[in-house]
């Protein structure tokens, strides 16, 4: 056969010689050239080989297979290879980003700090998040099965990402043309709940940001699985998860919804809590119980499919009635005790530690006394609001106002109880209701203290040398008689003047004119120094009107200051937190008791004795009629125009201050005295405290004290010469604080020798007989005369001074 010019001829074709003769020379050359040339493979560049060698390798490896098999293998291998080329760099990229997350954060969850009273009873919880972290062993097994069936049935089979579940969810979404089926495992949910995974640099594209977050979530998930056991992951998950209404963690969810610990959850309750996880606010049983029950039933069905329970158990659980916390108990009330603890906690710890929570805070509060103080204050003030003609807003009328209500303007009050020998705050009440007003009047209000200030004026005078049996005039003040008074002349509350009276009458009967003269004896500077020493923070106004109580202070300051009287002048600064422990049980903070001598002990005890008389024949005598018959001391206080009513009093164990008034100072009503408004609350609180073991055994705290005659000039044991000089006084102090018996004053030996010939230089004086203890004489030494001024035995006379303006408003009692 021969092919010529596109046509094939047989070898014996008769026309072949003719056609061969007609061929052109170039055609012959071309044919000859084609016969000699061999086919050459197509050359590829080096770059192509480097970049695409895996694909060429697949081509070569599949070449021996038959054509259909070859193409099937290549259709599978090439996309897989392409996916691997993209996936490996992505995996490295997200693995590197996942490495930046601290896995310790997975188990670090903010939770509430528990606040305990002094007896270990829980007061409440503060700081952190509404969560209570518990171990897996304290969770109902029914709940563990329920949450696995609902959220991650294959949890113990996969390694963080459930690819089988992912594929199943993807197929379901494609089939249903929706995105309702998720594929997140418990570990993946823990990852996104533990770390911020959204990249801020991708905010320009929300879809791309979501995709990036999902890839990073998977990378972090594998790291979590590598660092924690399955049990630990499950424990961290159920403690971290959100359950609606600011509730976090299974324990808090169980206590909030069902008022029981997570260990006591029934199958029905467990399924309900597991069921609402996917929409905790939408399916909350507090909002729509029927929706929550539907989610419960769905979860029970899934538990049957997962073979965690039998169909019979599921049906029984579905028939169980769901009982959630009743609506009237869903409001979590604030507490005045917690309100007072928060600022103290902020002074002790950094905000970060407080916010992270998990602390156990032991306080000085006695919850029984605290509750009684709150109840007694509100009940007592309610009786005044019900009086005919009461013209201010009442709490009942305020509560009837539509929401949102304005700040309450009804009658308010405050109670503070302090333990004398520790400064521990036993109870603190800042108003009628901590939910209705956050303003804590116990520590934030600064109100004029009125006549409750007078004991400090008398204590300053006793420190300056005034005798308790000195005589003081109750007559009207003369012009220029009182330093820094100008023409000011106060009146007494009863409008009368009694002439010369023993100094204690001035305090027992709260006589203004006597008290001003006592203050004048001590001097403004000395009174102001006493005010600072006993704990008042506001500076005292340096005018004579201050002697009657124009100082402004909080109820806590008043109560703390009054503790110096039963303590013999010793002051323990107030404290409300005694110990703080972290979640590991380690002590973060502890408070040591500190104290100092604020005023001289004899001045404090003399004042305490007179305040005891106030409670028997003075302005506090109503306490006995109200049923408090134990030894006590105290003082009422009523400011000008009856704007503030006070009572501050003490026993040997406790001191309590009560204030009553309106937040915007105005007259409560006519004759709203402290003995009427505040004293009855004090009595109820102290009666309760006494029944609880805070014994009222006397006017002074239970500490061993001894008396001795001391020389005011030298501070040593007084001799007969000191008695002659009038510088001896009786001091009562702890035994180890008194000067030694042989440490005698030698300042007045010359006076002693003028009276007694050949008298020894120093003779100790017995405090009971005022006769030298080493003397054989039966005659008593001359007794010191009462003094009213350091320079004269007479009542201080008028001293002309420059007139200064003074406030017109004068506190009265």
Short mmCIF file of C-alpha atoms in Angstrom, two decimals, residues 420-421 455-456 458-463 466-468 504 507-508 534 561-572 596-614 632-634 650-653 697-708 729-738:
data_model
loop_
_atom_site.label_atom_id
_atom_site.label_comp_id
_atom_site.label_asym_id
_atom_site.label_seq_id
_atom_site.Cartn_x
_atom_site.Cartn_y
_atom_site.Cartn_z
CA UNK A 420 -16.03 47.53 122.89
CA UNK A 421 -12.82 45.55 123.39
CA UNK A 455 -19.77 63.64 127.01
CA UNK A 456 -16.58 64.42 125.08
CA UNK A 458 -16.92 66.74 129.93
CA UNK A 459 -14.18 64.15 129.35
CA UNK A 460 -11.87 66.93 128.08
CA UNK A 461 -12.63 68.99 131.21
CA UNK A 462 -11.93 66.01 133.49
CA UNK A 463 -8.62 65.52 131.67
CA UNK A 466 -11.98 69.40 136.76
CA UNK A 467 -13.31 67.36 139.66
CA UNK A 468 -16.57 65.46 139.23
CA UNK A 504 -22.40 65.82 136.74
CA UNK A 507 -24.44 66.05 131.72
CA UNK A 508 -27.17 64.02 133.42
CA UNK A 534 -11.75 59.37 119.81
CA UNK A 561 -16.19 57.27 119.78
CA UNK A 562 -18.52 56.17 122.59
CA UNK A 563 -16.58 52.91 123.08
CA UNK A 564 -13.83 54.87 124.86
CA UNK A 565 -16.08 55.36 127.90
CA UNK A 566 -16.60 51.68 128.82
CA UNK A 567 -13.00 50.98 127.70
CA UNK A 568 -11.37 53.36 130.17
CA UNK A 569 -10.26 55.71 127.40
CA UNK A 570 -8.87 52.99 125.14
CA UNK A 571 -10.08 53.06 121.55
CA UNK A 572 -10.10 50.12 119.15
CA UNK A 596 -4.46 53.21 121.71
CA UNK A 597 -5.21 55.39 124.72
CA UNK A 598 -7.40 58.11 123.27
CA UNK A 599 -8.22 59.95 126.51
CA UNK A 600 -7.08 59.50 130.10
CA UNK A 601 -8.68 56.56 131.77
CA UNK A 602 -9.92 58.46 134.81
CA UNK A 603 -11.62 61.01 132.55
CA UNK A 604 -13.26 58.21 130.55
CA UNK A 605 -14.45 56.37 133.65
CA UNK A 606 -15.76 59.47 135.33
CA UNK A 607 -17.71 60.29 132.17
CA UNK A 608 -18.96 56.69 131.94
CA UNK A 609 -20.20 56.85 135.53
CA UNK A 610 -22.16 60.02 134.82
CA UNK A 611 -23.60 58.53 131.62
CA UNK A 612 -24.78 55.65 133.79
CA UNK A 613 -26.68 58.22 135.84
CA UNK A 614 -28.20 59.55 132.60
CA UNK A 632 -25.56 50.76 130.90
CA UNK A 633 -24.66 54.32 130.04
CA UNK A 634 -25.71 56.61 127.25
CA UNK A 650 -23.08 51.23 125.92
CA UNK A 651 -22.80 48.27 128.23
CA UNK A 652 -19.57 46.57 129.28
CA UNK A 653 -19.71 44.51 126.05
CA UNK A 697 -22.23 43.23 133.42
CA UNK A 698 -21.37 46.83 134.19
CA UNK A 699 -20.43 50.19 132.79
CA UNK A 700 -16.87 49.15 132.00
CA UNK A 701 -15.44 46.40 129.85
CA UNK A 702 -14.40 43.18 131.53
CA UNK A 703 -10.69 43.77 132.09
CA UNK A 704 -8.88 43.79 135.47
CA UNK A 705 -8.51 47.36 136.72
CA UNK A 706 -7.15 48.81 139.93
CA UNK A 707 -7.48 52.25 141.53
CA UNK A 708 -4.70 54.41 142.93
CA UNK A 729 -6.78 62.32 141.98
CA UNK A 730 -8.02 58.73 141.78
CA UNK A 731 -6.98 56.88 138.66
CA UNK A 732 -8.45 53.56 137.50
CA UNK A 733 -6.30 51.61 135.06
CA UNK A 734 -5.29 48.05 134.24
CA UNK A 735 -2.98 46.97 137.05
CA UNK A 736 0.08 46.84 134.85
CA UNK A 737 -0.54 50.42 133.64
CA UNK A 738 -0.38 52.00 137.09
#
